């Protein structure tokens, strides 16, 4: 069996061992990060009545939470590059617990925005990105499968949290429920403790030594030369280089990264709103509270199976080389489900919609970060995920409130589902076309690169042949001796004549 190929991380990921414990911890952290905003919707009706606010106002709670979770991506990436995944996740779990416990004592919707939206949302940001990043450091060949298993933590959490929230509300009210949820979120600290540092620690030391040598050399040059040589432009350049150590802004010149970024920003405009309003929509059609919460459990059960299954399919030799097409199809399939949702007028129809929605949602989530890592590589993934999430937070922030405005304006949920479905079909189509273009360009660039590598060889071969020919022609063999002597005699006669 051939030895494993070195990844762009500078070492061979173990693809197993303690990595499976890391996957388990990541599934807990990712599960809370993705599930908590969805499960929180169970309290929408009651909080809306308590504060006497509209659909769009209560929708801002989860929108701010999701936007902060994604908007905190660059900060999370910088902290991971500086301190590693383990302390960042543990600190994030602490913030989540503090945010929800504080929310239990809120007396206005604005205070709820701050505690649930910003504090808890930022804590979830410190859980999401490090958990995704650490998987890429432990896995290479089995990375799609590991990502699928880690992402499966989200539906597992949703399957339990949705009915649990309803149970907590019935027995303790929404304030008591928030206290208990704050304690549950502290388990993220335990999950973060499993993130044992690997390889990049050595790489960081080497990088620091290199940087120290560079700055020492720069300081020596400054001491030997005139003091005026260090201009303000150089100082600004040094500052930019220091920032670029933690966030690689050269990714904005990366064609595949830009395609992924545009497609995902568009997709998230309709990604979360259907989940946020699924339970309220069921209640609006006359379904009781527990049956409405059970729809989220159905979605979660199908999602739980879909994510690892998608990871296995994406890891196959037929799909992985063209995983971007598979991701584009999953997004378009998700949008098609939302477009057909208004046809589900009965509870049976909602169960069918929830099942297909769970399948499509699981497919997208299983490949959401794997496709980005496939484009930019594991070494640049830390910066890439931070830059992507800060761009996505705008549409994540606007998606559910726009859906709430459509519901308030028309008094019907179907326009919200149609809007989300149309946007996601458009995003999937865009990604499919642009990824086809990207694959064509990559194949063309690879062909040109190979041609350039072969061309110097042919030129070098011709030059070597010419040199050998000249060398052979100048060598004196035995058969050339008479001619040589005759030539020397003629030369002597000519010299003699010239002398006379």
Coordinates of C-alpha atoms in Angstrom, one line a residue:
X1 CA 0.0 0.0 0.0
X2 CA 1.4 3.4 -1.0
X3 CA 2.3 5.8 1.8
X4 CA -0.2 8.6 2.5
X5 CA 0.3 11.8 0.7
X6 CA 1.3 14.9 2.7
X7 CA -1.5 17.4 3.0
X8 CA -0.9 21.1 2.7
X9 CA -0.8 21.2 6.5
X10 CA 2.8 19.9 6.4
X11 CA 2.1 16.6 8.1
X12 CA 0.0 13.4 7.6
X13 CA -3.4 13.6 9.4
X14 CA -4.0 10.4 11.4
X15 CA -7.4 9.8 9.7
X16 CA -8.6 8.0 12.9
X17 CA -7.4 7.3 16.4
X18 CA -8.1 10.2 18.7
X19 CA -9.7 11.9 15.7
X20 CA -12.9 10.0 16.3
X21 CA -13.1 11.5 19.8
X22 CA -12.6 14.9 18.2
X23 CA -15.5 14.1 15.8
X24 CA -17.7 13.2 18.8
X25 CA -16.8 16.5 20.6
X26 CA -17.3 18.4 17.3
X27 CA -20.8 16.9 16.9
X28 CA -21.8 18.2 20.3
X29 CA -20.5 21.8 19.6
X30 CA -21.8 21.9 16.0
X31 CA -25.1 20.4 17.1
X32 CA -25.7 23.2 19.6
X33 CA -24.5 25.8 17.2
X34 CA -26.9 24.8 14.4
X35 CA -29.8 23.4 16.5
X36 CA -30.3 26.0 19.2
X37 CA -31.7 28.7 16.9
X38 CA -34.2 26.2 15.5
X39 CA -35.2 24.7 18.8
X40 CA -35.7 28.2 20.2
X41 CA -38.6 28.8 17.9
X42 CA -40.8 26.6 20.1
X43 CA -41.0 29.6 22.5
X44 CA -42.0 32.1 19.7
X45 CA -45.7 32.1 20.3
X46 CA -45.5 32.5 24.0
X47 CA -42.7 35.2 24.0
X48 CA -44.6 37.0 21.2
X49 CA -47.8 37.1 23.4
X50 CA -45.8 38.0 26.6
X51 CA -44.1 41.1 25.0
X52 CA -47.0 41.8 22.6
X53 CA -44.8 42.0 19.5
X54 CA -45.2 41.0 15.8
X55 CA -43.8 37.9 13.9
X56 CA -41.0 40.0 12.4
X57 CA -39.9 41.3 15.8
X58 CA -39.7 37.9 17.4
X59 CA -37.9 36.6 14.3
X60 CA -35.1 39.0 14.9
X61 CA -34.1 37.0 18.0
X62 CA -33.0 34.0 16.0
X63 CA -31.8 36.2 13.2
X64 CA -29.4 38.1 15.5
X65 CA -28.3 34.8 17.0
X66 CA -27.5 33.2 13.7
X67 CA -25.9 36.4 12.3
X68 CA -23.7 36.7 15.3
X69 CA -22.8 33.0 15.1
X70 CA -21.7 33.5 11.5
X71 CA -20.5 37.1 11.9
X72 CA -18.2 36.1 14.7
X73 CA -16.4 33.8 12.3
X74 CA -13.3 36.0 11.7
X75 CA -12.9 36.6 15.4
X76 CA -13.2 32.9 16.0
X77 CA -10.7 32.1 13.3
X78 CA -8.1 34.6 14.7
X79 CA -8.5 33.1 18.2
X80 CA -8.1 29.6 16.8
X81 CA -4.9 30.6 15.0
X82 CA -3.6 32.3 18.2
X83 CA -4.7 29.9 20.9
X84 CA -6.0 26.7 19.3
X85 CA -9.5 25.1 19.1
X86 CA -9.7 23.7 22.7
X87 CA -9.7 27.0 24.8
X88 CA -11.8 28.8 22.2
X89 CA -14.6 26.2 22.3
X90 CA -14.5 26.0 26.1
X91 CA -14.8 29.8 26.4
X92 CA -17.6 29.8 23.9
X93 CA -19.5 27.2 26.0
X94 CA -19.2 29.4 29.0
X95 CA -20.6 32.4 27.0
X96 CA -23.6 30.4 25.8
X97 CA -24.5 29.4 29.4
X98 CA -24.1 33.0 30.7
X99 CA -26.2 34.3 27.8
X100 CA -29.2 32.0 28.3
X101 CA -29.2 32.3 32.1
X102 CA -29.2 36.1 31.7
X103 CA -32.1 35.8 29.2
X104 CA -34.2 34.2 31.9
X105 CA -34.3 37.6 33.7
X106 CA -35.1 39.8 30.6
X107 CA -38.0 42.2 30.9
X108 CA -38.0 43.5 27.3
X109 CA -37.5 42.2 23.8
X110 CA -34.4 44.4 23.4
X111 CA -32.8 42.7 26.4
X112 CA -33.6 39.3 24.8
X113 CA -31.9 40.4 21.6
X114 CA -28.7 41.2 23.6
X115 CA -28.7 38.1 25.8
X116 CA -30.0 35.4 23.4
X117 CA -29.0 37.1 20.1
X118 CA -25.5 38.6 20.8
X119 CA -24.1 36.8 23.9
X120 CA -25.4 33.3 23.2
X121 CA -24.8 33.8 19.4
X122 CA -21.2 34.8 19.9
X123 CA -20.7 31.8 22.2
X124 CA -22.1 29.5 19.5
X125 CA -19.7 31.2 17.0
X126 CA -16.8 30.2 19.2
X127 CA -18.1 26.6 19.1
X128 CA -18.9 26.3 15.4
X129 CA -15.8 27.4 13.5
X130 CA -13.1 25.7 15.8
X131 CA -15.1 22.4 15.7
X132 CA -15.1 22.4 11.9
X133 CA -11.5 23.5 11.6
X134 CA -10.2 20.8 14.0
X135 CA -11.7 18.0 11.8
X136 CA -9.7 19.1 8.8
X137 CA -6.5 18.8 11.0
X138 CA -7.2 15.2 12.0
X139 CA -8.6 13.8 8.7
X140 CA -7.7 13.9 5.0
X141 CA -8.8 10.7 3.2
X142 CA -11.9 10.2 5.4
X143 CA -12.6 13.9 5.8
X144 CA -16.0 13.9 4.0
X145 CA -17.2 11.0 6.2
X146 CA -15.8 12.7 9.4
X147 CA -17.6 16.0 8.4
X148 CA -20.8 14.1 7.8
X149 CA -20.6 12.4 11.2
X150 CA -19.8 15.7 13.0
X151 CA -22.6 17.5 11.2
X152 CA -25.0 14.7 12.3
X153 CA -24.8 16.1 15.8
X154 CA -27.2 18.9 14.7
X155 CA -30.2 16.7 13.9
X156 CA -29.5 14.5 17.0
X157 CA -29.7 17.7 19.1
X158 CA -32.8 18.9 17.3
X159 CA -34.5 15.6 17.7
X160 CA -34.1 15.9 21.5
X161 CA -34.2 19.6 22.1
X162 CA -37.5 20.3 20.2
X163 CA -39.7 18.1 22.4
X164 CA -37.5 18.9 25.4
X165 CA -38.2 22.6 25.0
X166 CA -41.9 22.0 24.9
X167 CA -41.7 19.8 28.0
X168 CA -39.6 22.4 29.8
X169 CA -42.0 25.2 28.8
X170 CA -45.1 23.3 30.1
X171 CA -43.5 22.6 33.4
X172 CA -41.2 25.6 34.1
X173 CA -42.3 28.4 31.7
X174 CA -40.0 30.1 29.3
X175 CA -37.9 31.7 32.0
X176 CA -37.3 28.5 33.9
X177 CA -36.6 26.8 30.6
X178 CA -33.9 29.3 29.7
X179 CA -32.1 28.6 33.1
X180 CA -32.1 24.9 32.3
X181 CA -30.9 25.5 28.7
X182 CA -28.1 27.6 30.0
X183 CA -26.9 24.8 32.2
X184 CA -27.2 22.3 29.2
X185 CA -25.1 24.6 27.0
X186 CA -22.2 24.4 29.4
X187 CA -21.6 20.9 28.1
X188 CA -19.9 22.6 25.2
X189 CA -17.0 23.2 27.6
X190 CA -16.7 19.4 28.0
X191 CA -16.8 18.9 24.2
X192 CA -14.0 21.4 23.7
X193 CA -11.8 19.6 26.2
X194 CA -11.6 16.7 23.6
X195 CA -10.0 18.9 21.0
X196 CA -6.4 17.8 21.6
X197 CA -3.9 20.0 19.6
X198 CA -2.2 18.4 16.7
X199 CA 0.5 19.1 14.0
X200 CA -0.2 22.8 13.4
X201 CA 1.3 23.6 16.8
X202 CA 4.7 22.7 15.4
X203 CA 4.0 24.6 12.3
X204 CA 3.1 27.7 14.3
X205 CA 6.5 27.4 16.1
X206 CA 8.3 27.2 12.9
X207 CA 6.4 30.2 11.5
X208 CA 7.2 32.2 14.6
X209 CA 10.9 31.4 14.4
X210 CA 10.9 32.4 10.7
X211 CA 9.0 35.6 11.5
X212 CA 11.4 36.4 14.4
X213 CA 14.4 35.8 12.1
X214 CA 12.8 38.1 9.5
X215 CA 12.2 40.9 11.9
X216 CA 15.6 40.4 13.5
X217 CA 17.2 40.8 10.0
X218 CA 15.0 43.8 9.3
X219 CA 16.1 45.3 12.6
X220 CA 19.8 44.7 11.8
X221 CA 19.4 46.4 8.5
X222 CA 17.8 49.4 10.1
X223 CA 20.6 49.7 12.7
X224 CA 23.3 49.5 10.0
X225 CA 21.6 51.8 7.6
X226 CA 20.1 55.3 8.0
X227 CA 17.1 55.6 10.3
X228 CA 15.1 57.3 7.5
X229 CA 14.9 54.0 5.6
X230 CA 11.9 52.8 7.6
X231 CA 9.0 54.8 6.1
X232 CA 5.4 54.9 7.1
X233 CA 4.5 52.7 4.1
X234 CA 6.7 50.0 5.4
X235 CA 5.0 50.3 8.8
X236 CA 1.6 49.9 7.2
X237 CA 2.8 46.9 5.2
X238 CA 4.1 45.3 8.4
X239 CA 0.7 45.9 10.0
X240 CA -1.1 44.3 7.1
X241 CA 1.2 41.3 7.1
X242 CA 0.5 40.8 10.8
X243 CA -3.2 40.8 10.2
X244 CA -2.8 38.5 7.1
X245 CA -1.1 36.0 9.4
X246 CA -4.5 35.3 10.9
X247 CA -6.8 36.0 8.0
X248 CA -5.6 35.3 4.5
X249 CA -7.2 38.0 2.4
X250 CA -5.5 36.7 -0.8
X251 CA -8.4 34.2 -0.9
X252 CA -10.4 37.0 -2.5
X253 CA -8.3 36.3 -5.6
X254 CA -9.2 32.6 -5.5
X255 CA -11.7 31.9 -8.3
X256 CA -13.3 28.8 -6.5
X257 CA -13.5 30.7 -3.2
X258 CA -15.4 33.6 -4.8
X259 CA -17.9 31.3 -6.5
X260 CA -18.5 29.5 -3.3
X261 CA -18.9 32.8 -1.4
X262 CA -21.4 34.3 -3.8
X263 CA -23.5 31.1 -4.1
X264 CA -23.6 30.6 -0.3
X265 CA -24.5 34.2 0.5
X266 CA -27.4 33.9 -1.9
X267 CA -28.4 30.5 -0.5
X268 CA -28.6 31.7 3.1
X269 CA -31.2 34.2 2.3
X270 CA -33.7 31.3 2.2
X271 CA -31.9 28.6 4.2
X272 CA -33.0 29.2 7.8
X273 CA -36.4 30.9 7.5
X274 CA -38.4 27.7 6.7
X275 CA -37.1 26.0 9.8
X276 CA -37.8 29.0 12.0
X277 CA -41.4 29.2 10.8
X278 CA -42.1 25.4 10.4
X279 CA -43.6 25.0 13.9
X280 CA -45.5 28.3 13.9
X281 CA -46.9 27.4 10.4
X282 CA -48.1 24.1 11.7
X283 CA -49.8 25.8 14.6
X284 CA -51.4 28.3 12.2
X285 CA -53.0 25.5 10.2
X286 CA -54.6 24.2 13.4
X287 CA -52.0 21.6 14.5
X288 CA -51.6 21.2 18.3
X289 CA -48.3 22.3 20.0
X290 CA -46.8 18.8 20.5
X291 CA -47.6 17.7 17.0
X292 CA -46.0 20.9 15.7
X293 CA -42.9 20.3 17.7
X294 CA -42.9 16.7 16.5
X295 CA -42.5 18.0 12.9
X296 CA -39.1 19.3 13.9
X297 CA -38.3 15.9 15.4
X298 CA -39.2 14.2 12.1
X299 CA -37.0 16.6 10.2
X300 CA -34.2 15.9 12.6
X301 CA -34.5 12.1 12.4
X302 CA -34.3 12.2 8.6
X303 CA -31.5 14.8 8.8
X304 CA -29.6 12.6 11.2
X305 CA -29.6 9.8 8.7
X306 CA -29.0 12.0 5.7
X307 CA -25.8 13.7 6.9
X308 CA -23.5 10.6 7.5
X309 CA -25.0 9.0 4.4
X310 CA -24.2 12.1 2.4
X311 CA -20.7 12.0 3.8
X312 CA -20.2 8.4 2.7
X313 CA -21.5 9.2 -0.8
X314 CA -19.3 12.3 -1.0
X315 CA -16.3 10.3 0.1
X316 CA -16.7 7.8 -2.8
X317 CA -14.3 7.9 -5.8
X318 CA -17.2 8.8 -8.1
X319 CA -18.5 11.8 -6.3
X320 CA -15.5 13.3 -4.4
X321 CA -13.6 14.6 -7.6
X322 CA -16.8 16.5 -8.5
X323 CA -18.3 17.2 -5.1
X324 CA -19.2 20.7 -6.0
X325 CA -21.9 19.4 -8.4
X326 CA -23.3 17.3 -5.7
X327 CA -23.5 20.3 -3.4
X328 CA -25.2 22.4 -6.1
X329 CA -27.8 19.7 -6.6
X330 CA -28.5 19.5 -2.8
X331 CA -29.1 23.3 -2.6
X332 CA -31.5 23.2 -5.6
X333 CA -33.3 20.2 -4.2
X334 CA -33.7 22.1 -0.9
X335 CA -35.3 25.0 -2.7
X336 CA -37.7 22.7 -4.6
X337 CA -39.0 21.3 -1.3
X338 CA -39.9 24.8 -0.1
X339 CA -41.7 25.6 -3.4
X340 CA -43.9 22.6 -2.9
X341 CA -44.6 23.2 0.8
X342 CA -47.7 25.4 0.2
X343 CA -49.3 22.3 -1.4
X344 CA -49.1 20.5 2.0
X345 CA -52.4 21.6 3.6
X346 CA -52.9 18.7 6.0
X347 CA -50.7 17.3 8.8
X348 CA -49.9 14.3 6.7
X349 CA -48.6 16.7 4.0
X350 CA -46.5 18.5 6.5
X351 CA -45.0 15.2 7.6
X352 CA -44.0 14.5 4.0
X353 CA -42.6 18.0 3.6
X354 CA -40.6 17.7 6.8
X355 CA -39.2 14.4 5.7
X356 CA -38.0 15.7 2.3
X357 CA -36.9 18.9 3.9
X358 CA -34.8 17.0 6.4
X359 CA -33.2 15.0 3.6
X360 CA -32.3 18.1 1.6
X361 CA -31.2 20.0 4.6
X362 CA -28.9 17.2 5.8
X363 CA -27.3 16.9 2.4
X364 CA -26.5 20.7 2.3
X365 CA -25.1 20.8 5.8
X366 CA -23.0 17.6 5.4
X367 CA -21.1 19.2 2.5
X368 CA -21.3 22.9 3.6
X369 CA -17.7 23.1 4.9
X370 CA -16.3 20.1 3.1
X371 CA -16.8 21.8 -0.3
X372 CA -15.0 24.9 1.0
X373 CA -12.1 22.8 2.2
X374 CA -12.0 21.0 -1.1
X375 CA -11.6 24.4 -2.9
X376 CA -9.0 26.1 -0.7
X377 CA -7.3 23.3 1.1
X378 CA -7.0 22.5 4.8
X379 CA -4.1 25.0 5.5
X380 CA -6.1 28.0 4.3
X381 CA -9.5 26.7 5.6
X382 CA -9.2 28.5 8.9
X383 CA -9.1 31.9 7.2
X384 CA -11.6 30.9 4.5
X385 CA -14.3 29.8 7.0
X386 CA -13.9 33.1 8.9
X387 CA -14.2 35.2 5.8
X388 CA -17.2 33.2 4.4
X389 CA -19.2 33.4 7.6
X390 CA -18.8 37.2 8.0
X391 CA -20.1 37.6 4.5
X392 CA -23.0 35.1 5.1
X393 CA -24.1 36.8 8.3
X394 CA -25.9 39.6 6.4
X395 CA -28.3 37.3 4.5
X396 CA -28.7 35.1 7.6
X397 CA -29.7 38.2 9.5
X398 CA -32.2 39.3 6.9
X399 CA -33.7 36.0 5.9
X400 CA -36.1 35.2 8.8
X401 CA -37.2 38.9 9.3
X402 CA -38.1 39.2 5.6
X403 CA -40.1 36.0 5.9
X404 CA -41.8 37.5 9.0
X405 CA -42.6 40.6 7.0
X406 CA -44.2 38.6 4.2
X407 CA -46.3 36.7 6.8
X408 CA -47.4 40.0 8.5
X409 CA -48.2 41.6 5.2
X410 CA -50.1 38.8 3.5
X411 CA -51.3 36.9 6.5
X412 CA -50.2 33.7 4.9
X413 CA -47.0 31.6 5.2
X414 CA -46.9 30.3 1.6
X415 CA -45.3 33.5 0.3
X416 CA -42.4 33.0 2.7
X417 CA -41.9 29.4 1.5
X418 CA -42.0 30.5 -2.2
X419 CA -39.5 33.2 -1.6
X420 CA -37.1 30.9 0.2
X421 CA -37.5 28.1 -2.4
X422 CA -36.9 30.5 -5.4
X423 CA -33.8 31.9 -3.8
X424 CA -32.3 28.5 -3.1
X425 CA -33.1 27.1 -6.6
X426 CA -31.4 30.2 -8.0
X427 CA -28.3 29.7 -5.8
X428 CA -28.1 26.0 -6.7
X429 CA -28.3 26.8 -10.4
X430 CA -25.6 29.5 -10.1
X431 CA -23.2 27.2 -8.2
X432 CA -23.7 24.4 -10.8
X433 CA -23.0 26.6 -13.8
X434 CA -20.0 28.4 -12.2
X435 CA -18.5 25.2 -10.8
X436 CA -18.7 23.7 -14.3
X437 CA -16.8 26.8 -15.5
X438 CA -14.3 26.4 -12.6
X439 CA -13.7 22.8 -13.4
X440 CA -13.1 23.6 -17.0
X441 CA -10.6 26.3 -16.2
X442 CA -8.8 24.1 -13.7
X443 CA -8.4 21.4 -16.3
X444 CA -7.1 23.9 -18.8
X445 CA -4.7 25.4 -16.3
X446 CA -3.4 21.9 -15.4
X447 CA -2.9 21.1 -19.1
X448 CA -1.0 24.3 -19.6
X449 CA 1.2 23.6 -16.5
X450 CA 2.1 20.1 -17.8
X451 CA 2.9 21.5 -21.2
X452 CA 5.2 24.1 -19.6
X453 CA 6.9 21.3 -17.6
X454 CA 7.4 19.2 -20.7
X455 CA 8.6 22.0 -23.0
X456 CA 11.8 22.9 -21.0
X457 CA 12.8 19.2 -21.0
X458 CA 12.6 19.1 -24.8
X459 CA 14.6 22.3 -25.2
X460 CA 17.2 21.0 -22.7
X461 CA 17.4 17.7 -24.6
X462 CA 18.1 19.6 -27.9
X463 CA 20.7 21.7 -26.3
X464 CA 22.4 18.7 -24.8
X465 CA 22.4 17.0 -28.2
X466 CA 24.0 20.0 -29.8
X467 CA 26.7 20.2 -27.2
X468 CA 27.4 16.5 -27.6
X469 CA 27.7 16.9 -31.3
X470 CA 30.1 19.8 -31.0
X471 CA 32.1 17.8 -28.5
X472 CA 32.3 14.8 -30.7
X473 CA 33.3 16.8 -33.7
X474 CA 36.2 18.4 -31.9
X475 CA 37.6 15.1 -30.6
X476 CA 40.7 13.8 -32.4
X477 CA 40.3 10.2 -33.3
X478 CA 43.2 8.0 -34.8
X479 CA 41.7 8.2 -38.3
X480 CA 42.0 12.0 -38.2
X481 CA 45.7 12.1 -37.4
X482 CA 46.9 12.2 -41.1
X483 CA 44.7 15.1 -41.8
X484 CA 45.8 16.8 -38.7
X485 CA 49.5 16.5 -39.6
X486 CA 48.8 17.7 -43.2
X487 CA 47.0 20.7 -41.8
X488 CA 49.9 21.5 -39.5
X489 CA 52.4 21.3 -42.4
X490 CA 50.4 23.7 -44.5
X491 CA 50.2 26.0 -41.5
X492 CA 54.0 26.0 -41.2
X493 CA 54.5 26.7 -44.9
X494 CA 52.1 29.6 -44.7
X495 CA 54.0 30.9 -41.7
X496 CA 57.3 30.5 -43.5
X497 CA 56.0 32.4 -46.5
X498 CA 54.7 35.1 -44.3
X499 CA 58.0 35.4 -42.5
X500 CA 59.9 35.8 -45.8

